[in-house]
CSV table of N, CA and C in Angstrom, one decimal:
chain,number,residue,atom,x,y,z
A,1,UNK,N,-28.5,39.4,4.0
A,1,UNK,CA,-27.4,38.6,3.9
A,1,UNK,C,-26.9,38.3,5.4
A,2,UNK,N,-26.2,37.2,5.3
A,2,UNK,CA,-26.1,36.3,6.9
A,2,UNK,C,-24.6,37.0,7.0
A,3,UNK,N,-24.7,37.2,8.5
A,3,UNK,CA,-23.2,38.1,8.8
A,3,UNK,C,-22.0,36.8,8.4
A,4,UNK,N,-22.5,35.6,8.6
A,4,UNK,CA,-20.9,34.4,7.5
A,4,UNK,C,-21.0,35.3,6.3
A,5,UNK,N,-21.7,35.2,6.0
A,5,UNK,CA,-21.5,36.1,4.0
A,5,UNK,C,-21.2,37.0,4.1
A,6,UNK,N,-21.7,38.4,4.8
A,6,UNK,CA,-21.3,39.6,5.1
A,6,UNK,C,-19.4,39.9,5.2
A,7,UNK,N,-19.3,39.0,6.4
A,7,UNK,CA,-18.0,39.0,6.5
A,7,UNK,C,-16.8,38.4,5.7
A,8,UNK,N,-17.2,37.6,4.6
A,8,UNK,CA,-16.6,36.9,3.4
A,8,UNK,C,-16.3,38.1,2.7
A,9,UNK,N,-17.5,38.4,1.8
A,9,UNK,CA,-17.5,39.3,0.9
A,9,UNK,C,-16.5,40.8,1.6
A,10,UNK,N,-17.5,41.5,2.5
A,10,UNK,CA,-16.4,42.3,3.1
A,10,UNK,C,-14.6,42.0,3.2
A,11,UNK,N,-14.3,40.8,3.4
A,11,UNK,CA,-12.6,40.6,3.1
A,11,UNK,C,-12.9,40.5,1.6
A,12,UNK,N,-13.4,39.7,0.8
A,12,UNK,CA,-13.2,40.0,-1.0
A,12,UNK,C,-13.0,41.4,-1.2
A,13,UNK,N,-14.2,42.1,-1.0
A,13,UNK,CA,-14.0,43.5,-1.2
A,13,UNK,C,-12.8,44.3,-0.6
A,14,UNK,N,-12.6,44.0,-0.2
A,14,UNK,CA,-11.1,44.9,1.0
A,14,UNK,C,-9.9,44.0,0.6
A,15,UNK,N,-9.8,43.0,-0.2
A,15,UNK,CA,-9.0,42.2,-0.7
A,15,UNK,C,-7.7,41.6,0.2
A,16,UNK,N,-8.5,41.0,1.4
A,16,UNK,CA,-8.0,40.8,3.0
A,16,UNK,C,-7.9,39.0,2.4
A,17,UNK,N,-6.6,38.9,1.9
A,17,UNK,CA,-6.9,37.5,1.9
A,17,UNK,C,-5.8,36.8,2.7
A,18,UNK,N,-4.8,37.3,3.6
A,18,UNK,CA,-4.4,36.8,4.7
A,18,UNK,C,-6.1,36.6,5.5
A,19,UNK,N,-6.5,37.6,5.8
A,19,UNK,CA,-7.7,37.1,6.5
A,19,UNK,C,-8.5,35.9,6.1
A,20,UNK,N,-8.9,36.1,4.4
A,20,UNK,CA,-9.8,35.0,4.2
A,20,UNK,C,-9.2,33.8,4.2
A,21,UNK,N,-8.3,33.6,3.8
A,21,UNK,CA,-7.4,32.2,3.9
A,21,UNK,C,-6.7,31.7,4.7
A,22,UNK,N,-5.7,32.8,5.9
A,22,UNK,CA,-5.4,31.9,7.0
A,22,UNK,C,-5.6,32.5,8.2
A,23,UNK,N,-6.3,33.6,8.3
A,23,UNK,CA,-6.3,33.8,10.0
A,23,UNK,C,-7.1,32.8,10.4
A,24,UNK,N,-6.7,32.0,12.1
A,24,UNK,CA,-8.2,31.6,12.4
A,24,UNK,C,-9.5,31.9,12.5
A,25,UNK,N,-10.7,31.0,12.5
A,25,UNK,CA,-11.8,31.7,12.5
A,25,UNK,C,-12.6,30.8,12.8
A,26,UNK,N,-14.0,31.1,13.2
A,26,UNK,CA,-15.1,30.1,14.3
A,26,UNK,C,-16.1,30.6,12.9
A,27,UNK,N,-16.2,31.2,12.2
A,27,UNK,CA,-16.9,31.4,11.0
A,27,UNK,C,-17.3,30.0,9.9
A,28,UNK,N,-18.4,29.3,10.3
A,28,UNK,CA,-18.3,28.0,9.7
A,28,UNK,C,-18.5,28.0,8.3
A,29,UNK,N,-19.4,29.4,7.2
A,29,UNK,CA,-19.0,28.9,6.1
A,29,UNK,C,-17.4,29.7,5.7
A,30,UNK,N,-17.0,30.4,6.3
A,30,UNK,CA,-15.8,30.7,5.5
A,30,UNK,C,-15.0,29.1,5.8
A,31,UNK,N,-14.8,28.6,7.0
A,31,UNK,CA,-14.3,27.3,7.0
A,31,UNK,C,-14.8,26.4,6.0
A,32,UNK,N,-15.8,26.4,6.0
A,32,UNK,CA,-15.9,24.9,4.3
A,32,UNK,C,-15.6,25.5,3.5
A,33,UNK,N,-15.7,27.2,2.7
A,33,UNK,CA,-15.2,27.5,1.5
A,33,UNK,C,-13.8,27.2,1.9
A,34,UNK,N,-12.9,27.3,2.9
A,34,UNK,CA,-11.8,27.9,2.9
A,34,UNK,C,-11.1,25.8,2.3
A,35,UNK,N,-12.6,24.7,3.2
A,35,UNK,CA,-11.9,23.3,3.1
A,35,UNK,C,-12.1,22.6,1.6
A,36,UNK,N,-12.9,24.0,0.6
A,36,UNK,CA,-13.4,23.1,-0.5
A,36,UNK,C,-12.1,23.5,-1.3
A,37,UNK,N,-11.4,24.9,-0.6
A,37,UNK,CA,-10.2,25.2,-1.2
A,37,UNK,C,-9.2,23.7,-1.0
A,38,UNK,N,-9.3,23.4,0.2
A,38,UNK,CA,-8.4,22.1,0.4
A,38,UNK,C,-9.0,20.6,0.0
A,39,UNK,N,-10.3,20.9,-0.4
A,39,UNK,CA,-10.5,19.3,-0.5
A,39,UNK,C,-10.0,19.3,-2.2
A,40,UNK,N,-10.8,20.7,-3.0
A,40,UNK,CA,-10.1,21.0,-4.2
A,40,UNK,C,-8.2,20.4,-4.9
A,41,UNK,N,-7.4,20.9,-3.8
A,41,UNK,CA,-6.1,20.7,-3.9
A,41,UNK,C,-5.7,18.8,-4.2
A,42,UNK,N,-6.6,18.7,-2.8
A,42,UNK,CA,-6.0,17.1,-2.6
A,42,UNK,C,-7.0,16.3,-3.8
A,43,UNK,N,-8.3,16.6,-4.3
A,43,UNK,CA,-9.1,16.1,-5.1
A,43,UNK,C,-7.9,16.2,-6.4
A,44,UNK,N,-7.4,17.1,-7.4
A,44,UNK,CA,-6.2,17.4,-8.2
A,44,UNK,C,-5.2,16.1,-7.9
A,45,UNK,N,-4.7,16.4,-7.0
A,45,UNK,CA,-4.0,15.3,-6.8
A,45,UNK,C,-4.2,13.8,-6.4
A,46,UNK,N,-5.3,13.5,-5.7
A,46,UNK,CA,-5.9,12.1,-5.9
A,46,UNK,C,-6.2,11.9,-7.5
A,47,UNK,N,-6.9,12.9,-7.9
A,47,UNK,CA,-7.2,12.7,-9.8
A,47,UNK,C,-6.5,12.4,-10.7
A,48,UNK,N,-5.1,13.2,-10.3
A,48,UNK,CA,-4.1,13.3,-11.2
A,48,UNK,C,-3.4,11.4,-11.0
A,49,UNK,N,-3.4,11.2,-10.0
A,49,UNK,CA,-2.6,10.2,-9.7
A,49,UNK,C,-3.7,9.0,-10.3
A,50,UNK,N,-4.7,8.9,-10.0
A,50,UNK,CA,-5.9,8.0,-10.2
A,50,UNK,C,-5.5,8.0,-12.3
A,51,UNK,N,-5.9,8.7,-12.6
A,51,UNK,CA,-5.3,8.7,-14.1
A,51,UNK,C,-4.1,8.7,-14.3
A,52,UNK,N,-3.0,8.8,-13.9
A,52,UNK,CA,-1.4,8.8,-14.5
A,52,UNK,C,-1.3,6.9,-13.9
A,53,UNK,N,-2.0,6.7,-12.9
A,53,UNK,CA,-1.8,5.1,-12.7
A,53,UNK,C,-2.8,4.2,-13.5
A,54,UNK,N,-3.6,4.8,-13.4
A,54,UNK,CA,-4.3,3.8,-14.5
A,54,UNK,C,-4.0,3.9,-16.0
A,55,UNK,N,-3.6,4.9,-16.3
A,55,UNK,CA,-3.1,5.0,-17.8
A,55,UNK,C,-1.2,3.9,-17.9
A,56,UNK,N,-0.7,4.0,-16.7
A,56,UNK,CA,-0.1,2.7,-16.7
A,56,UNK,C,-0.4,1.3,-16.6
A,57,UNK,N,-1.5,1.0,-16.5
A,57,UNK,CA,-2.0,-0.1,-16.4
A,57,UNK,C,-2.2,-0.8,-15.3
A,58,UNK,N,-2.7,0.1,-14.7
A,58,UNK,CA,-3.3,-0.3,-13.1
A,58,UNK,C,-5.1,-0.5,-13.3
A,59,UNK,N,-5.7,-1.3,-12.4
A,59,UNK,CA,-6.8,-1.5,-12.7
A,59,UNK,C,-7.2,0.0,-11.6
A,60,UNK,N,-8.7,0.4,-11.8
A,60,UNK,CA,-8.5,1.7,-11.9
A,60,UNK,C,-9.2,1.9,-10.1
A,61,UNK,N,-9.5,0.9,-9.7
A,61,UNK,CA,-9.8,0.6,-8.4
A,61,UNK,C,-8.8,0.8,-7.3
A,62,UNK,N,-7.5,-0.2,-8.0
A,62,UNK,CA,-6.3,0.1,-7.3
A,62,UNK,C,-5.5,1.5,-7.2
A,63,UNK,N,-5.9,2.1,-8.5
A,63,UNK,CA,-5.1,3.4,-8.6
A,63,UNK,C,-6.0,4.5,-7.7
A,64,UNK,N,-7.1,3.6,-7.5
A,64,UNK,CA,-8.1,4.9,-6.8
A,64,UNK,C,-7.5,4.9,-5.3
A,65,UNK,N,-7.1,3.5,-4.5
A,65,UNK,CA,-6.5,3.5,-3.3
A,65,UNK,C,-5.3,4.6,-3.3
A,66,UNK,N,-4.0,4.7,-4.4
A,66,UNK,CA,-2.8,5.2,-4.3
A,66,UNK,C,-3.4,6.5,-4.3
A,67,UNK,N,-4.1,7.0,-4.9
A,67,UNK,CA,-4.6,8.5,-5.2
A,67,UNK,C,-4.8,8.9,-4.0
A,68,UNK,N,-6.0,7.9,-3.1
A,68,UNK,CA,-6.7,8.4,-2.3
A,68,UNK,C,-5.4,8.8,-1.2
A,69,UNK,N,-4.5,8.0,-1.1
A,69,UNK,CA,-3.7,8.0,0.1
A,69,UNK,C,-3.1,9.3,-0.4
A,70,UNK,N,-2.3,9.7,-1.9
A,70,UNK,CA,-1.4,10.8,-1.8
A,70,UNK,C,-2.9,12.3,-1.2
A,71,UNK,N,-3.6,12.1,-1.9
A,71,UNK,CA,-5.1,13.0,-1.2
A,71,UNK,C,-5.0,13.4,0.2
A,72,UNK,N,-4.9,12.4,1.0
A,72,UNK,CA,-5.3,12.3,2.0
A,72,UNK,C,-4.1,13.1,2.6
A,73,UNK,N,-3.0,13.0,2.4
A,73,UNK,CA,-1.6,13.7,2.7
A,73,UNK,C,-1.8,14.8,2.7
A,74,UNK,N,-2.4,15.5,1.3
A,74,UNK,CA,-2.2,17.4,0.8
A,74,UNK,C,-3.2,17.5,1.8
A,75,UNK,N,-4.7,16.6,1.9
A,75,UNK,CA,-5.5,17.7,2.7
A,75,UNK,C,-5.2,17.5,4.6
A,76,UNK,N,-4.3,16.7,4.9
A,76,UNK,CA,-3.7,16.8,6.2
A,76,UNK,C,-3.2,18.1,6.5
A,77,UNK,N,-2.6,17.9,5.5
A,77,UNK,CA,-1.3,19.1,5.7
A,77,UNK,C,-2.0,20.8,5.4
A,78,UNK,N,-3.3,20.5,4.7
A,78,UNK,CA,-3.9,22.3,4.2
A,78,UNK,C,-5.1,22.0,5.2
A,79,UNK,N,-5.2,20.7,5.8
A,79,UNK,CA,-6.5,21.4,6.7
A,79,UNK,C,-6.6,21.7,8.0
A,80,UNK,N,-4.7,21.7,8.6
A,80,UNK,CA,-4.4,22.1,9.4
A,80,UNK,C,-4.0,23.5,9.4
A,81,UNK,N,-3.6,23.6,8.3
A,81,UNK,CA,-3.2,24.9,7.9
A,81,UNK,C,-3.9,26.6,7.3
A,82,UNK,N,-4.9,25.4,6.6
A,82,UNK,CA,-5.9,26.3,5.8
A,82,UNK,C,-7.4,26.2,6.5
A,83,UNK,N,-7.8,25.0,6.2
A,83,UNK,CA,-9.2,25.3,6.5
A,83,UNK,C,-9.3,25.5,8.3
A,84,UNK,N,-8.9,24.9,9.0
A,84,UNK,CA,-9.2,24.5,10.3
A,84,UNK,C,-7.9,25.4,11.1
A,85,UNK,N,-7.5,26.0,10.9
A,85,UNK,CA,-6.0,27.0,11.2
A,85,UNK,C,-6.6,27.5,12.6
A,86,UNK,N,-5.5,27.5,13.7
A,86,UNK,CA,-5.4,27.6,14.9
A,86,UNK,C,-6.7,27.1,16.0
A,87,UNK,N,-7.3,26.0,15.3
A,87,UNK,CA,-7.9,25.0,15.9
A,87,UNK,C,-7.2,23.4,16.2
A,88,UNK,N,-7.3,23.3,17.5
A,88,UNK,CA,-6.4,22.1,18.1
A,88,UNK,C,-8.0,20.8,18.3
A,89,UNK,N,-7.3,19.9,17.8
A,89,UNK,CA,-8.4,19.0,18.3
A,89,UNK,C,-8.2,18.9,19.8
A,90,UNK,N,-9.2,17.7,20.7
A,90,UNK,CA,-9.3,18.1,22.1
A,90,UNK,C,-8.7,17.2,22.3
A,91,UNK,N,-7.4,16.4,21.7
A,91,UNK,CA,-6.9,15.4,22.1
A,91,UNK,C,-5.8,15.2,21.7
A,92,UNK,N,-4.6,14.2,22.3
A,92,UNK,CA,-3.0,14.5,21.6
A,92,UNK,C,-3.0,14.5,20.1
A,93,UNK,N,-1.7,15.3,20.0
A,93,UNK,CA,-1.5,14.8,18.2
A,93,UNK,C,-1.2,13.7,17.4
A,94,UNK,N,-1.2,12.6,18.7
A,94,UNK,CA,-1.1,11.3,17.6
A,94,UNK,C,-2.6,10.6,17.9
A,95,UNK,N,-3.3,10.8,18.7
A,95,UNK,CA,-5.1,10.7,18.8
A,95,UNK,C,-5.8,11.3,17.5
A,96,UNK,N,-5.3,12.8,17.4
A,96,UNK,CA,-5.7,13.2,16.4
A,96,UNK,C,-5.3,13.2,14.9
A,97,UNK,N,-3.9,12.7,14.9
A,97,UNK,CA,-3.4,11.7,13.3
A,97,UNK,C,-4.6,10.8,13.0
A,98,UNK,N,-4.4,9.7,14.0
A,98,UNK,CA,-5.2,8.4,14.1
A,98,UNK,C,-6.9,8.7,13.5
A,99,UNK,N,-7.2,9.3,14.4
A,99,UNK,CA,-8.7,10.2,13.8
A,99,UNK,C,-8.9,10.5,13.0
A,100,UNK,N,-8.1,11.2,12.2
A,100,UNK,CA,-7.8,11.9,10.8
A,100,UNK,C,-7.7,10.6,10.1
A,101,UNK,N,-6.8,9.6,10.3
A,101,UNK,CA,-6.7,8.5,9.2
A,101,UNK,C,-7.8,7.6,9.2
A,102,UNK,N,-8.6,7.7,10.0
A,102,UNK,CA,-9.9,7.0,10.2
A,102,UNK,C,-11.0,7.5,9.4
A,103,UNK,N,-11.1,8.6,9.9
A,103,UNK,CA,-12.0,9.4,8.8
A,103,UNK,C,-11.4,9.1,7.4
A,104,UNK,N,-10.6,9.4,7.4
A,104,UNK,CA,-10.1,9.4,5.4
A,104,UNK,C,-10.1,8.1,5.2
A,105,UNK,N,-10.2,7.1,6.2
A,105,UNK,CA,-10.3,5.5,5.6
A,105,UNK,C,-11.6,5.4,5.3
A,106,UNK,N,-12.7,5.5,5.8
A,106,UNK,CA,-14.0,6.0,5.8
A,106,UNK,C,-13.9,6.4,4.3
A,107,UNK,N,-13.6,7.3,4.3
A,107,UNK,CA,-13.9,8.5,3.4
A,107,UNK,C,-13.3,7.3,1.8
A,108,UNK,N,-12.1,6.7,2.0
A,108,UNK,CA,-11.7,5.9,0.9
A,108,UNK,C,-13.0,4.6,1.0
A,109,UNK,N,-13.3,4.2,1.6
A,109,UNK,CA,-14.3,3.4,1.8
A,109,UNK,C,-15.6,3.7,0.8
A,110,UNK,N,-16.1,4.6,1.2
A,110,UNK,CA,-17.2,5.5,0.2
A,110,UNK,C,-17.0,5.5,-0.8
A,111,UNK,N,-15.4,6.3,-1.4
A,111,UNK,CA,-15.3,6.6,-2.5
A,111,UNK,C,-15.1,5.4,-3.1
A,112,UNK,N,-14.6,4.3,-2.3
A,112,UNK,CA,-13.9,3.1,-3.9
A,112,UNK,C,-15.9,2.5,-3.8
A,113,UNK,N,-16.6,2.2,-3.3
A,113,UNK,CA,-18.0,1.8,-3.2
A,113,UNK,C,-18.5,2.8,-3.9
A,114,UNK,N,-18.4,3.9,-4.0
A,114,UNK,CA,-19.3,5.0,-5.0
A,114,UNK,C,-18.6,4.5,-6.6
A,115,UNK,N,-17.2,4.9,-6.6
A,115,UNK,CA,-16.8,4.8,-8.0
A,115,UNK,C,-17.3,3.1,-8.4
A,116,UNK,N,-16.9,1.8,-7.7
A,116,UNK,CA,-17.2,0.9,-8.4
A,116,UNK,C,-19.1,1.0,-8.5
A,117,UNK,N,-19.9,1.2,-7.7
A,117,UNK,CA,-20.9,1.5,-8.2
A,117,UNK,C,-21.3,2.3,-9.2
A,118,UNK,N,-21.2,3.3,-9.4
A,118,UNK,CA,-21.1,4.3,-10.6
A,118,UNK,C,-20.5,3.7,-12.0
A,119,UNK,N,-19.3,3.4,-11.8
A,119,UNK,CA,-18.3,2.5,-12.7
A,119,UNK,C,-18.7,1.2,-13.8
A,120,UNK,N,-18.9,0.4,-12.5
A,120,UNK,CA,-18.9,-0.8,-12.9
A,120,UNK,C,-20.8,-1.3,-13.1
A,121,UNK,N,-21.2,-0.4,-11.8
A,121,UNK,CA,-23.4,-0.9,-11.8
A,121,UNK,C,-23.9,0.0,-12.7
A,122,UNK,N,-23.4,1.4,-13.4
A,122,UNK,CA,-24.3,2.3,-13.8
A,122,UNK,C,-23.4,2.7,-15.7
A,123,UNK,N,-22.4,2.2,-15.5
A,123,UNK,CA,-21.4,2.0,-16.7
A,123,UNK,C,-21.0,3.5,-17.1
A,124,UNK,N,-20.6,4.2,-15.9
A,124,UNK,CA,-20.4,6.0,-16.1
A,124,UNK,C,-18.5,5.9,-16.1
A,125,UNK,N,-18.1,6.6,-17.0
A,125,UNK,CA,-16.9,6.5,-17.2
A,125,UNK,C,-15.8,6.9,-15.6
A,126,UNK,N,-14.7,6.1,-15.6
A,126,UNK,CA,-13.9,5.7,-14.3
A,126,UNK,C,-13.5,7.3,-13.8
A,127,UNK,N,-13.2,8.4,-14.7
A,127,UNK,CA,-12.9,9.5,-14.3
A,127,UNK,C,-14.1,10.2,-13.6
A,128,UNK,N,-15.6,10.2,-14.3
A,128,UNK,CA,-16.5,10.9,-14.0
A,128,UNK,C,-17.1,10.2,-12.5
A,129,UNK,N,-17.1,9.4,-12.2
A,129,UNK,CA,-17.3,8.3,-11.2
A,129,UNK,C,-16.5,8.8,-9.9
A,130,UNK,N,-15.5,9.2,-10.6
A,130,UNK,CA,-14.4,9.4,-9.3
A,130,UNK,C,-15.2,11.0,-9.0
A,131,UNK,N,-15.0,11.7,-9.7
A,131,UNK,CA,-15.5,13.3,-9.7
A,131,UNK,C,-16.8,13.3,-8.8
A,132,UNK,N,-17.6,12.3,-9.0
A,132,UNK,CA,-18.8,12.6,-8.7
A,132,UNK,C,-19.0,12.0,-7.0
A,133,UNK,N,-18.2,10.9,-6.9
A,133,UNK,CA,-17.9,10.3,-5.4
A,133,UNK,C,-17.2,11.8,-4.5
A,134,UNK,N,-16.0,12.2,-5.1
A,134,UNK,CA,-15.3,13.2,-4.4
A,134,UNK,C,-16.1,14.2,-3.9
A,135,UNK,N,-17.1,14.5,-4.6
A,135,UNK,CA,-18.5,15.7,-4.0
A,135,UNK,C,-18.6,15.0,-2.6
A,136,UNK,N,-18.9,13.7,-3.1
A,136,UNK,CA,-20.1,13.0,-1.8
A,136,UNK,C,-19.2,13.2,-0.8
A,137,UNK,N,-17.6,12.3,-0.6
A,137,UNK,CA,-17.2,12.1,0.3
A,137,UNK,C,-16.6,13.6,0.6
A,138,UNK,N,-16.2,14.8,-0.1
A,138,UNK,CA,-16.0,15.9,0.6
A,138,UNK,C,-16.6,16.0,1.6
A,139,UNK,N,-18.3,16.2,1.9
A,139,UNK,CA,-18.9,16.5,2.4
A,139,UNK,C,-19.1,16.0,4.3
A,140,UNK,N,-18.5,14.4,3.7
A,140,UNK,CA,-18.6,13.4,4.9
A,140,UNK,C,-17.4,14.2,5.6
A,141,UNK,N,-16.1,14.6,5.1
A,141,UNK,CA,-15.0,14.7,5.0
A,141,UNK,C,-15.0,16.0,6.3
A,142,UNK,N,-15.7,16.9,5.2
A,142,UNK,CA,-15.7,18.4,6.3
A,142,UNK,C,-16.7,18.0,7.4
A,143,UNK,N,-17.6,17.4,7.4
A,143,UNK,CA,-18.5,17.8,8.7
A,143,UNK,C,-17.6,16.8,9.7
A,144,UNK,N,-17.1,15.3,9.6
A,144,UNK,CA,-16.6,14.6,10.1
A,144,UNK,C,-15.1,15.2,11.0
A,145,UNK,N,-14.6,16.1,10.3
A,145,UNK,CA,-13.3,17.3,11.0
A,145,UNK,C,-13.6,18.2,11.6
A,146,UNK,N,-15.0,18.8,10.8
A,146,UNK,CA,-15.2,19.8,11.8
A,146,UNK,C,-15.7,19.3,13.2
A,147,UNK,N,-16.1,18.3,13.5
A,147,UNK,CA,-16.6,17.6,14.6
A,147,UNK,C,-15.1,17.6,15.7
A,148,UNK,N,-14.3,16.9,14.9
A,148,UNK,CA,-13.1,16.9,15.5
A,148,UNK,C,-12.4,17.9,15.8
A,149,UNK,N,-12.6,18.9,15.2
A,149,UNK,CA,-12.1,20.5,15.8
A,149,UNK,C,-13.2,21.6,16.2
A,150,UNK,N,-14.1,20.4,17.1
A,150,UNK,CA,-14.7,21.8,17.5
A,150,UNK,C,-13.9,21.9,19.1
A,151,UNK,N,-15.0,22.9,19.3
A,151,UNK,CA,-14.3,23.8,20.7
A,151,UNK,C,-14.7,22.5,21.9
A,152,UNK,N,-13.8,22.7,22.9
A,152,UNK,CA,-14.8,22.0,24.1
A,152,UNK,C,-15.8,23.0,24.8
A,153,UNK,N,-16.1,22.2,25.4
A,153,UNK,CA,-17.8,22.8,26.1
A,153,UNK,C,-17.1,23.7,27.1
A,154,UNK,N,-17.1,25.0,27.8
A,154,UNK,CA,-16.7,25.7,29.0
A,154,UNK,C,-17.3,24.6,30.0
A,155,UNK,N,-16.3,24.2,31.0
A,155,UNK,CA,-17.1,23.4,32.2
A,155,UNK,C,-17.6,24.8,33.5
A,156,UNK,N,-18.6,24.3,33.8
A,156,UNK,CA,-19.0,25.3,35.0
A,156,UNK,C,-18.7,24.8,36.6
């Protein structure tokens, strides 16, 4: 077993979950478990909202924008907190808003082109479409942040 795993399981077992959830840490799969907890949260609530708008009568494209934006909010806020905790990006904090909203425009970009593909080209229902994009763009999601919160180089 790889000392990432070793050291996971060891806090499960010792039931250290200030440790596993918010101390910082350079441990990169505890950080994606810790961001699938956060992509998890804001996915809930992009979903929730994507269905409570469309079941009002929103076309389901549009409801996917309003989702994506309340989304993008919860995982600002938990992936400063949770997944990426006492990591500073290398740049001010309105460089790194900006960056953040870039990526998640990206990331809405994907998803409304995945769901209408899925949706509309492959005839897979508007909920399952959404579920199955959110995998994809999670993915883009974490490596694209973690890039943004890595360390700088020591200069010599």
């Amino acid at each position: 077993m790889t000392g990432s795993w070793a050291q996971i399981f060891s806090l499960l077992k010792a039931w250290r979950w200030r440790e596993l959830l918010y101390k910082p840490t350079d441990n990169a799969t505890l950080q994606f478990l810790r961001y699938i907890i956060v992509g998890g949260c804001a996915f809930i609530t992009d979903f929730c909202t994507v269905w409570l708008l469309k079941e009002l009568g929103l076309h389901y494209l549009v409801a996917g924008v309003f989702g994506f934006i309340l989304g993008v909010i919860v995982n600002y806020i938990l992936s400063k907190t949770l997944a990426f905790s006492g990591k500073k990006a290398n740049m001010s904090a309105q460089m790194e808003f900006v960056l953040f909203i870039v990526i998640s425009l990206i990331g809405l970009g994907l998803t409304e082109l995945l769901m209408w593909a899925f949706t509309d080209g492959l005839g897979l229902f508007y909920l399952l479409s959404k579920a199955i994009a959110a995998v994809i763009v999670l993915l883009w999601n974490f490596f694209a942040k973690k890039l943004m919160y890595r360390k700088k180089p020591d200069k010599e």
